[in-house]
PDB file of C-alpha atoms in Angstrom:
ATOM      1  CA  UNK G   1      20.878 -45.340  27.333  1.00 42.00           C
ATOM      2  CA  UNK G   2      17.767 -46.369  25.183  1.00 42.00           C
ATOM      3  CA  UNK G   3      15.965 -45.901  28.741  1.00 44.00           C
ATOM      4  CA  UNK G   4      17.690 -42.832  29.684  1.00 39.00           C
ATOM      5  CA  UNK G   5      16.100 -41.009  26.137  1.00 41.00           C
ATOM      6  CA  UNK G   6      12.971 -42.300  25.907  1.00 43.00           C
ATOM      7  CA  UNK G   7      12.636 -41.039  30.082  1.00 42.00           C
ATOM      8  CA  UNK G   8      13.616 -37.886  28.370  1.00 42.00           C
ATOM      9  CA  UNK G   9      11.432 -37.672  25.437  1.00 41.00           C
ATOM     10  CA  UNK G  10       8.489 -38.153  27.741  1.00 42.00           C
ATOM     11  CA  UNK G  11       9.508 -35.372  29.782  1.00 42.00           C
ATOM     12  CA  UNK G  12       9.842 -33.372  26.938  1.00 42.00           C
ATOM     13  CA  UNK G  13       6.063 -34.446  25.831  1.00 41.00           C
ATOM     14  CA  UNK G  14       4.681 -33.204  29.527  1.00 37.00           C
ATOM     15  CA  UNK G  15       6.545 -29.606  28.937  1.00 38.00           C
ATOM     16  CA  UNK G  16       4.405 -29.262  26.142  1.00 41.00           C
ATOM     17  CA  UNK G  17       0.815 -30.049  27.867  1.00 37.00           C
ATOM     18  CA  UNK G  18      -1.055 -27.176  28.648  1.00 40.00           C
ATOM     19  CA  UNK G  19      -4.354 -25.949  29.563  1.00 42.00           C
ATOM     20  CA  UNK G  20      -6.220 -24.623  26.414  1.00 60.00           C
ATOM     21  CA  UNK G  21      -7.799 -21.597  28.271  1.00 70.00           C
ATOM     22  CA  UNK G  22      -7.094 -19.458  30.963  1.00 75.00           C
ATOM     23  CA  UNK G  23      -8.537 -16.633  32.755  1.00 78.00           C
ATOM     24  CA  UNK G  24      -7.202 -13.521  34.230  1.00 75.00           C
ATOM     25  CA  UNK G  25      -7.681 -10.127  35.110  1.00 70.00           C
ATOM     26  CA  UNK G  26      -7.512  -7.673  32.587  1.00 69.00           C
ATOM     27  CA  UNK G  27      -5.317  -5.242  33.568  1.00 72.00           C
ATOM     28  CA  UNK G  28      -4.902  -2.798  30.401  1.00 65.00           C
ATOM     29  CA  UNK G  29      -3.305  -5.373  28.326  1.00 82.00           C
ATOM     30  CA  UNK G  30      -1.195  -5.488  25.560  1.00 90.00           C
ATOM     31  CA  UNK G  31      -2.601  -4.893  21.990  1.00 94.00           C
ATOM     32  CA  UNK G  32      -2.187  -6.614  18.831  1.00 97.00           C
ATOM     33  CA  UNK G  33      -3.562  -9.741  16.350  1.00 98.00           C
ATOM     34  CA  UNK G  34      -3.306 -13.063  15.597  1.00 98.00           C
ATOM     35  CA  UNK G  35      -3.561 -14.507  11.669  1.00 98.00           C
ATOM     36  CA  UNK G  36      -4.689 -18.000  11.344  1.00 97.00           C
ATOM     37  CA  UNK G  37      -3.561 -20.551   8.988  1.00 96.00           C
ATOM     38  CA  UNK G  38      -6.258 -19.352   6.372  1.00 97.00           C
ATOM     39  CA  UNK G  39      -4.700 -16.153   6.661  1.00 97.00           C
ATOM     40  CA  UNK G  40      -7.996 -14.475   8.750  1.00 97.00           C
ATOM     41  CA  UNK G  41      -6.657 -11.684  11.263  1.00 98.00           C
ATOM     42  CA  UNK G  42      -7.848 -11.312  14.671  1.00 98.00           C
ATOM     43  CA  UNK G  43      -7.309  -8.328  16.326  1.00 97.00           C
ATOM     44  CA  UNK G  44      -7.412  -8.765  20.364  1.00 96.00           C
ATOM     45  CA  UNK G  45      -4.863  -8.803  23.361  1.00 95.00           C
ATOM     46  CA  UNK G  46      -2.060 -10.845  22.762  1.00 96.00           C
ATOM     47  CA  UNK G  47       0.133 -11.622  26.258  1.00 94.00           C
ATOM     48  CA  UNK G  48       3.557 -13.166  25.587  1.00 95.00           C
ATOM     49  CA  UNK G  49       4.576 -16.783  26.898  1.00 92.00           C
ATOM     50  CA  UNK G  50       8.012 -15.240  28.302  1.00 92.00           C
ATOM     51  CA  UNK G  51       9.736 -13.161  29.902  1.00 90.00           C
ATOM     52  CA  UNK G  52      13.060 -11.134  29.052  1.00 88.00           C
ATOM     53  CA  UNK G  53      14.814 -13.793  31.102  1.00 87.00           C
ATOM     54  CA  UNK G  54      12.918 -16.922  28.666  1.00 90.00           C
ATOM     55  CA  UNK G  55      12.973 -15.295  25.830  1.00 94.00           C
ATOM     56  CA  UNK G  56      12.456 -18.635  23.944  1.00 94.00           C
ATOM     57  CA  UNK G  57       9.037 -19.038  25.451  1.00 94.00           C
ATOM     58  CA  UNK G  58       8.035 -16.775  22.941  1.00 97.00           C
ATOM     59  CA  UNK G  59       8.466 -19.438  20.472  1.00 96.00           C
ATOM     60  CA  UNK G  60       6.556 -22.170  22.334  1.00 94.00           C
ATOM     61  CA  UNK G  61       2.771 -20.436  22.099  1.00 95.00           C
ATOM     62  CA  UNK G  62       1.076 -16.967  22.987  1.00 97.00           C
ATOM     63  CA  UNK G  63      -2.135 -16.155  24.644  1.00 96.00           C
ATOM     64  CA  UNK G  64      -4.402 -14.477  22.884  1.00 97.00           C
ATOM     65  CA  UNK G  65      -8.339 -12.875  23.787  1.00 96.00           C
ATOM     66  CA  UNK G  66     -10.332 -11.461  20.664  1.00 96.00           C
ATOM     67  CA  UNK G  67     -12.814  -8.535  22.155  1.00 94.00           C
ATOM     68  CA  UNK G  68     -15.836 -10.948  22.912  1.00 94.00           C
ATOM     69  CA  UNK G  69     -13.625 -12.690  25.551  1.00 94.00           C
ATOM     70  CA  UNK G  70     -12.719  -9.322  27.566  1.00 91.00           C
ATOM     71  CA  UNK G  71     -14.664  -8.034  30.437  1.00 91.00           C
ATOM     72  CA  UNK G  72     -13.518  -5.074  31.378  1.00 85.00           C
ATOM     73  CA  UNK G  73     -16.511  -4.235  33.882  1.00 88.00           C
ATOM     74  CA  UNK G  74     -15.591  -7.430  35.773  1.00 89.00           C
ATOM     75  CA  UNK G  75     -11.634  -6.774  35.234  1.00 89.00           C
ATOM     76  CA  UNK G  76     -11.785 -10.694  33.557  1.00 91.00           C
ATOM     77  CA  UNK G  77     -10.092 -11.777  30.573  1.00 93.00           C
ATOM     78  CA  UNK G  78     -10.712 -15.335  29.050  1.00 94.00           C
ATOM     79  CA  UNK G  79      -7.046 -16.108  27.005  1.00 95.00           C
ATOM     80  CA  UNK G  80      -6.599 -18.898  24.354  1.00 96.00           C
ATOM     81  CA  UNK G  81      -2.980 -20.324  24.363  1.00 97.00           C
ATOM     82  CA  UNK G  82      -2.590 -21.026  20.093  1.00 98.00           C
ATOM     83  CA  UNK G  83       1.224 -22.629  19.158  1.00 96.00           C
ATOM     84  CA  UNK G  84       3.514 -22.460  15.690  1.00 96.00           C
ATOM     85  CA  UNK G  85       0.604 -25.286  14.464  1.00 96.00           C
ATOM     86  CA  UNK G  86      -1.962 -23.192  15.377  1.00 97.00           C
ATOM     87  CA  UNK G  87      -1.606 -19.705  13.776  1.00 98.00           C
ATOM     88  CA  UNK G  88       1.001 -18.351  10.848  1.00 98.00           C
ATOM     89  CA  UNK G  89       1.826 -15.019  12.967  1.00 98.00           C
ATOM     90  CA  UNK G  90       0.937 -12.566  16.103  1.00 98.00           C
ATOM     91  CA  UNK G  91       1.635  -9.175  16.353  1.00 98.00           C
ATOM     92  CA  UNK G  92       2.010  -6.959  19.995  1.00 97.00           C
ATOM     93  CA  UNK G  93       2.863  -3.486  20.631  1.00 95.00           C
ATOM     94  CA  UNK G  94       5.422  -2.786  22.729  1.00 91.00           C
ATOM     95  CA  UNK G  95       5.305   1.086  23.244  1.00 89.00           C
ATOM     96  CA  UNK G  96       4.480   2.074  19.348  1.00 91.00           C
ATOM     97  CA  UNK G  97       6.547  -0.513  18.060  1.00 94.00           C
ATOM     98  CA  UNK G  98       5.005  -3.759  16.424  1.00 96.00           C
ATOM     99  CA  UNK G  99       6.873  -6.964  17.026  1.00 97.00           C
ATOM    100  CA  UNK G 100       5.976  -9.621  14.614  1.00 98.00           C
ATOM    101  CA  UNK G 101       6.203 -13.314  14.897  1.00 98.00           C
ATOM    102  CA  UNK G 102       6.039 -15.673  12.569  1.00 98.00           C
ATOM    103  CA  UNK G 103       5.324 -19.804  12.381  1.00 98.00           C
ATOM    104  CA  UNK G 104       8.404 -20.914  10.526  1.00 96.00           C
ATOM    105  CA  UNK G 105       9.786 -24.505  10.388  1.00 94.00           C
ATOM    106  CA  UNK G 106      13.331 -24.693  11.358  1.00 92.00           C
ATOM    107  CA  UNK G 107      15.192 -26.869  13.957  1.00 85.00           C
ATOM    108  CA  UNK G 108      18.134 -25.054  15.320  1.00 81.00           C
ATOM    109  CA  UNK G 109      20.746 -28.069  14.897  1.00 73.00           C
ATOM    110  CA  UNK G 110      23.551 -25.383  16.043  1.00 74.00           C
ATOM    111  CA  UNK G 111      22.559 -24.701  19.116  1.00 72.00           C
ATOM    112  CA  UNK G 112      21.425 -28.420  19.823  1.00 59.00           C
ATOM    113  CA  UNK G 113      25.281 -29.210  19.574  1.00 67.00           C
ATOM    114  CA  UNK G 114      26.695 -26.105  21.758  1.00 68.00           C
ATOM    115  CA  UNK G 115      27.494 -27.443  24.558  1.00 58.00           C
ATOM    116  CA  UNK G 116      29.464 -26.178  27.922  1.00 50.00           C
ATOM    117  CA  UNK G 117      31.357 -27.747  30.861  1.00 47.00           C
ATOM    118  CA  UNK G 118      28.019 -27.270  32.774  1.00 49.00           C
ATOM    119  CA  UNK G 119      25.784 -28.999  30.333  1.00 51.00           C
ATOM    120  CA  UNK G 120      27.093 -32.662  30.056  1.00 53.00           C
ATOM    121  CA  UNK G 121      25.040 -36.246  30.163  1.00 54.00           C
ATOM    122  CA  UNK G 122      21.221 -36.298  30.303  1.00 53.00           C
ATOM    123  CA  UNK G 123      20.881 -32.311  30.475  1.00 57.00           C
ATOM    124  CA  UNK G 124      22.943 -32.051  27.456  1.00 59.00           C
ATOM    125  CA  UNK G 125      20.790 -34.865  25.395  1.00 65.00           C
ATOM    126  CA  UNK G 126      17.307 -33.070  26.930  1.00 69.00           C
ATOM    127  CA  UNK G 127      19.295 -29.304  25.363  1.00 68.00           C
ATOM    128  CA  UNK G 128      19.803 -31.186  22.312  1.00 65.00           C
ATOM    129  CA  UNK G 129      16.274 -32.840  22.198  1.00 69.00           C
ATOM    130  CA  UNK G 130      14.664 -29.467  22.788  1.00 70.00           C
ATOM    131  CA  UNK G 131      16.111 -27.891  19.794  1.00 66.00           C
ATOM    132  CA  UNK G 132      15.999 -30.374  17.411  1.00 66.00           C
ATOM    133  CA  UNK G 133      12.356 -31.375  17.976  1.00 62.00           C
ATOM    134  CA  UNK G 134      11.056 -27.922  17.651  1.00 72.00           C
ATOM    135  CA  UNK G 135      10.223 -28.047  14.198  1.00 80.00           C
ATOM    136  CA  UNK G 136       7.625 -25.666  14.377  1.00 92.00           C
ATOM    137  CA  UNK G 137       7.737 -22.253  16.195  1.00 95.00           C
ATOM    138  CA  UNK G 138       7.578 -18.830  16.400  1.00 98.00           C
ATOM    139  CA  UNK G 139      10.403 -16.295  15.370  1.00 97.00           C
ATOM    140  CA  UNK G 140      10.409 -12.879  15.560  1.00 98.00           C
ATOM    141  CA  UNK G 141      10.684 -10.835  12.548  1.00 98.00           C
ATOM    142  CA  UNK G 142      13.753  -8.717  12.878  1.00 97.00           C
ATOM    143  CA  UNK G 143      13.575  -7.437   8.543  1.00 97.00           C
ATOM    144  CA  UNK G 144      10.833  -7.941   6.326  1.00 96.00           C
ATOM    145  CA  UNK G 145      11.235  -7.897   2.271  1.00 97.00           C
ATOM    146  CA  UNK G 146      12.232 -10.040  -0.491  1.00 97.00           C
ATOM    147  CA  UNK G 147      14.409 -11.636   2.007  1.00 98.00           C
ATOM    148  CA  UNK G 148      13.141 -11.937   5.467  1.00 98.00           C
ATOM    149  CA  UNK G 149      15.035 -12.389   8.337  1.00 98.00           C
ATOM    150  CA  UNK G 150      14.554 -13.628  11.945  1.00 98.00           C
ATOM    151  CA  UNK G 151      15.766 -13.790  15.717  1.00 97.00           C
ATOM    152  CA  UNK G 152      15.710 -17.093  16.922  1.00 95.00           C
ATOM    153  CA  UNK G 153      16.827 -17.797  20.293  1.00 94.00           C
ATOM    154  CA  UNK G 154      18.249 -21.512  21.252  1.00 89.00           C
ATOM    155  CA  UNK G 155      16.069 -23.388  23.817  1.00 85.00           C
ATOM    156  CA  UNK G 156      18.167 -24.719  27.370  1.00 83.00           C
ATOM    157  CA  UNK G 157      18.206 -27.886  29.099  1.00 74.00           C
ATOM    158  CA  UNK G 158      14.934 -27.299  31.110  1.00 65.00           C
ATOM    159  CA  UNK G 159      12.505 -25.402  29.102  1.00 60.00           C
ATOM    160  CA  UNK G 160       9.822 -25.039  32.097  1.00 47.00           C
ATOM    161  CA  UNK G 161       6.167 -23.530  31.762  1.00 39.00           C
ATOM    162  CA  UNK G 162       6.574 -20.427  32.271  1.00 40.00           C
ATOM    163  CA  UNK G 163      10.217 -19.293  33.675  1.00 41.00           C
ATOM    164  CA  UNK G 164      14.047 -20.142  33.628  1.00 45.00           C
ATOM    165  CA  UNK G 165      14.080 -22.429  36.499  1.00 49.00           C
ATOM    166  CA  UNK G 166      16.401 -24.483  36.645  1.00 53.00           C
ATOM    167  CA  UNK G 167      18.429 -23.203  33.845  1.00 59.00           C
ATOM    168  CA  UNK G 168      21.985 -22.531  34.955  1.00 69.00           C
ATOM    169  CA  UNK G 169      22.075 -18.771  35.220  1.00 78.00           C
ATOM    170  CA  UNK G 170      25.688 -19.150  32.611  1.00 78.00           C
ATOM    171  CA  UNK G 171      23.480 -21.024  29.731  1.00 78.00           C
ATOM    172  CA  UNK G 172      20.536 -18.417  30.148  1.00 80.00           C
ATOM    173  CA  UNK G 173      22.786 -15.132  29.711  1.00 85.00           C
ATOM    174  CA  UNK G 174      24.406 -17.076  26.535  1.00 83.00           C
ATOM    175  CA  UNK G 175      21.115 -17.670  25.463  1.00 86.00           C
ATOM    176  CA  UNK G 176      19.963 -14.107  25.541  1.00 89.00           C
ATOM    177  CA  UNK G 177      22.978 -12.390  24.851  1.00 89.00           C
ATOM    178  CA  UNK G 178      23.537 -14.309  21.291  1.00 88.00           C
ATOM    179  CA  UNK G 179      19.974 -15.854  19.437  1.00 93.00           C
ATOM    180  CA  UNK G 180      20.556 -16.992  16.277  1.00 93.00           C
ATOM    181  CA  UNK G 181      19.314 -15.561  13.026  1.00 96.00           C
ATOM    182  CA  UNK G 182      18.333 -17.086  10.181  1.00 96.00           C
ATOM    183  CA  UNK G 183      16.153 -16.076   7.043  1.00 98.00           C
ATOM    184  CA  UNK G 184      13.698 -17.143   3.938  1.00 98.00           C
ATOM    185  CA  UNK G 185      14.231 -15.139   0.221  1.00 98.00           C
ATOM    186  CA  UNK G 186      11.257 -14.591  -1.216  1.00 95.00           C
ATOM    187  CA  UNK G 187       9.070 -17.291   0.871  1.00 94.00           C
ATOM    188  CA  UNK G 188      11.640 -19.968   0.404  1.00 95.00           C
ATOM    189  CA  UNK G 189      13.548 -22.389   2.732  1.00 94.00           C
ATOM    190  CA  UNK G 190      14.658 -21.302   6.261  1.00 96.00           C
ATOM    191  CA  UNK G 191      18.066 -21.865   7.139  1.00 95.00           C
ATOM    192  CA  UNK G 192      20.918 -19.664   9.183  1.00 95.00           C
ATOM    193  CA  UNK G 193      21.919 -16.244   7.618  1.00 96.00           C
ATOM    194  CA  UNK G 194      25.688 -16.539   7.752  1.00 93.00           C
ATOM    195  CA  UNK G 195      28.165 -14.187   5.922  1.00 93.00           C
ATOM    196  CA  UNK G 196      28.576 -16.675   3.664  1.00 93.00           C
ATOM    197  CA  UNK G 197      24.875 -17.229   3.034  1.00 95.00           C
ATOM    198  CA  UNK G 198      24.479 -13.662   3.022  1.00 96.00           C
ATOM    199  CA  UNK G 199      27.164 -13.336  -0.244  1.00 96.00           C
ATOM    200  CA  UNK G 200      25.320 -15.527  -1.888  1.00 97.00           C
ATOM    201  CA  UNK G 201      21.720 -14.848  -1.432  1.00 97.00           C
ATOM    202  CA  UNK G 202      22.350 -11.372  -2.621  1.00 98.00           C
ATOM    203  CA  UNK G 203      24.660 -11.941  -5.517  1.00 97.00           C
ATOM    204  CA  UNK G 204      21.139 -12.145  -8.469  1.00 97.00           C
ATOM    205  CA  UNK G 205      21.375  -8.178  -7.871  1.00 97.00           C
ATOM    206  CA  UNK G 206      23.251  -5.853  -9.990  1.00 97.00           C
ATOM    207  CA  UNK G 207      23.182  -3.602  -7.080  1.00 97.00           C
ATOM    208  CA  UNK G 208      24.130  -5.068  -4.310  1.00 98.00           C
ATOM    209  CA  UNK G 209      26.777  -7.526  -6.358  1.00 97.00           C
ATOM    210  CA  UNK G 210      28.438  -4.615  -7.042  1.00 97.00           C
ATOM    211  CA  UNK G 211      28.790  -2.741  -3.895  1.00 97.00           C
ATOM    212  CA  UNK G 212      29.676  -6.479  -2.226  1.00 96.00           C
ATOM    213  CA  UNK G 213      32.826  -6.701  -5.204  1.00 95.00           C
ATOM    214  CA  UNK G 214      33.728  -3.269  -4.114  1.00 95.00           C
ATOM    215  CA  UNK G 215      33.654  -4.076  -0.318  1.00 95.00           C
ATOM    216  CA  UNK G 216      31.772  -1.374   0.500  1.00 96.00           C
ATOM    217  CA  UNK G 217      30.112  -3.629   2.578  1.00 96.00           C
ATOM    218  CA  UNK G 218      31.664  -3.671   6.559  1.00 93.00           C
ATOM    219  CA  UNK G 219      30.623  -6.038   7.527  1.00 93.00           C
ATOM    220  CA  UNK G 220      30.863  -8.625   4.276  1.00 91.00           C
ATOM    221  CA  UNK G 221      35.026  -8.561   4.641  1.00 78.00           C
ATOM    222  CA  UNK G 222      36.480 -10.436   1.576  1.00 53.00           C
ATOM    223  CA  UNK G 223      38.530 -13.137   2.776  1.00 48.00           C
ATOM    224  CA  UNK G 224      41.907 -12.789   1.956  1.00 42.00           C
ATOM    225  CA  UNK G 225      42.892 -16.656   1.633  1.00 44.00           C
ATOM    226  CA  UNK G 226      40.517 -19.302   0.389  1.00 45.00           C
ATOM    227  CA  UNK G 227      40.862 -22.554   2.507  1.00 47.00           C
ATOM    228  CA  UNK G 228      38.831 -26.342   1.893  1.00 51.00           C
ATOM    229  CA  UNK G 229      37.952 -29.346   3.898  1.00 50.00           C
ATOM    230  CA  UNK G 230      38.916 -29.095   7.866  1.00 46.00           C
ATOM    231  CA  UNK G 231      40.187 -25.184   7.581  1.00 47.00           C
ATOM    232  CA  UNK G 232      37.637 -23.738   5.522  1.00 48.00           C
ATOM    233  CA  UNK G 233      34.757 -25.433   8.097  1.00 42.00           C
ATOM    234  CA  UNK G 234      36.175 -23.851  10.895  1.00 41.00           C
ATOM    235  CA  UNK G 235      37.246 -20.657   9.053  1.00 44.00           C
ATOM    236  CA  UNK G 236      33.686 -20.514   8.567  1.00 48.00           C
ATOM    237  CA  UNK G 237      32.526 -21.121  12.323  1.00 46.00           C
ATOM    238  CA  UNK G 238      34.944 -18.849  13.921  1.00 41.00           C
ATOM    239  CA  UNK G 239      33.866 -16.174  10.818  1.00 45.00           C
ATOM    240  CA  UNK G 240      29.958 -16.946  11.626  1.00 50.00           C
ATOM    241  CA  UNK G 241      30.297 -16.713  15.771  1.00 49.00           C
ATOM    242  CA  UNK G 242      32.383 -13.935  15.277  1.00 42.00           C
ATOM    243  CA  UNK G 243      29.787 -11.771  12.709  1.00 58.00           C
ATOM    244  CA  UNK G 244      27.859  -8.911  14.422  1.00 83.00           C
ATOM    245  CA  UNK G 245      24.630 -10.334  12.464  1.00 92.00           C
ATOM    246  CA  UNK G 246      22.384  -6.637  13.304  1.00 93.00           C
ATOM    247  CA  UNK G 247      25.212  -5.139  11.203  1.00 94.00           C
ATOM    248  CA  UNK G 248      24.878  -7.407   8.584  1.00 95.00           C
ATOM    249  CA  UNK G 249      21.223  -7.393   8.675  1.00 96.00           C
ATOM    250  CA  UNK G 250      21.042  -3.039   9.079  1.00 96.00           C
ATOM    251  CA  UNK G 251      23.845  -3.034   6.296  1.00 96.00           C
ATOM    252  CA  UNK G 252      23.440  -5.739   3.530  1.00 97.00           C
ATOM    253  CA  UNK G 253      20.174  -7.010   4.085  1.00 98.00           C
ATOM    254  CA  UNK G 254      18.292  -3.942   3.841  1.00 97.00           C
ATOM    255  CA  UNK G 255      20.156  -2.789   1.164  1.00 97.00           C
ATOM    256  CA  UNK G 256      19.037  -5.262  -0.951  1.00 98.00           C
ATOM    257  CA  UNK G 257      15.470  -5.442   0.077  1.00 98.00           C
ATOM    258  CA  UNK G 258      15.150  -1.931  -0.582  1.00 97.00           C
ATOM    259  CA  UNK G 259      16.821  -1.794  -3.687  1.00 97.00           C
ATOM    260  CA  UNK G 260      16.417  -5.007  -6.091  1.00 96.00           C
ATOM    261  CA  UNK G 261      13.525  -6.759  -7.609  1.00 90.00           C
TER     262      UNK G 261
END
């Protein structure tokens, strides 16, 4: 077994080697910046890492060329690949919309334990060590305020370089379909946004404590029957799996960035 994980681990290590440079043609790239960890911004051509069928690659690293390392007369572009160690955020356009990501520390321990009937043995240990170990990565700002929040999205099995292969077509439809969001209030600790979590972090406002008593919050039902131990847990899970988090985010979240100190 001891074997079996360290074999593993190792793999896991080789995922993670990559070339520091590249170059490619420049082809009208994508726009946007990069802020390093003394908060300097870069403006440049940012390429992402995946694709709409990895979206988790996004999370890994980006490529990025400031303006001295594009040629457009020879069609060359020299990209620098930078990581959640590297850089606090990078910004793209897609269309005239920004998308924002952001170096936060957070291992997704929930998705680590979901398992299916097609993920069993060594791939299931590799889907677990791929989500626990990222402790560092990028998420992409989905609300920005007092409390921030963020799309996460759970890493398979196989994380290759720079596709799905050999990620069971099942697990990579889950994986897009339902990322995981979690948030920081006011720069603090990042953990899951849950409708639980989201009762509580907005209860030090008037405002929003009010409307929430009320229920004129959808999608923050008050539970009708208060449960402990075993029942509560998985009153909780089914409640949490269940939540349609963008309405909770659009709804509550907003609300109380836009209205409380």
């Amino acid at each position: 077994m001891k074997k079996i994980l360290l074999m593993a681990f190792l793999g896991f290590i080789s995922l993670n080697i990559y070339a520091q440079e590249e170059t490619a043609s420049y082809n009208g790239e994508k726009y946007g910046y990069i802020i390093d960890k003394a908060g300097k911004k870069t403006e440049g051509v940012v390429r992402l890492h995946g694709s709409y069928y990895s979206p988790w690659q996004n999370q890994l690293k980006v490529k990025f060329a400031a303006p001295a390392d594009i040629d457009k007369v020879k069609n060359k572009i020299k990209y620098k690949n930078y990581d959640a160690d590297d850089i606090k955020e990078y910004m793209l356009y897609e269309g005239d919309t920004p998308r924002i990501f952001q170096s936060v520390k957070y291992s997704n321990a929930r998705e680590a334990m979901n398992t299916s009937d097609d993920i069993t043995g060594l791939s299931a240990g590799l889907k677990a060590i791929n989500n626990l170990s990222r402790n560092s990565q990028f998420a992409e700002v989905v609300a920005e305020g007092k409390i921030t929040v963020y799309k996460l999205y759970g890493y398979p099995s196989s994380v290759t370089a720079n596709s799905a292969n050999g990620v069971s077509r099942e697990e990579t439809e889950r994986l897009q379909k339902y990322p995981n969001y979690i948030y920081s209030k006011k720069g603090g600790k990042v953990e899951e946004l849950t409708p639980a979590k989201a009762k509580i972090i907005i209860a030090d406002c008037p405002y929003t404590k009010a409307k929430m008593t009320k229920g004129e919050y959808g999608s923050l039902k008050n539970e009708e029957k208060k449960r402990t131990g075993l029942g509560k847990f998985i009153r909780e899970e089914i409640s949490n799996s269940m939540t349609d988090k963008m309405s909770l985010i659009n709804e509550v979240i907003y609300d109380y960035n836009e209205n409380c100190k």
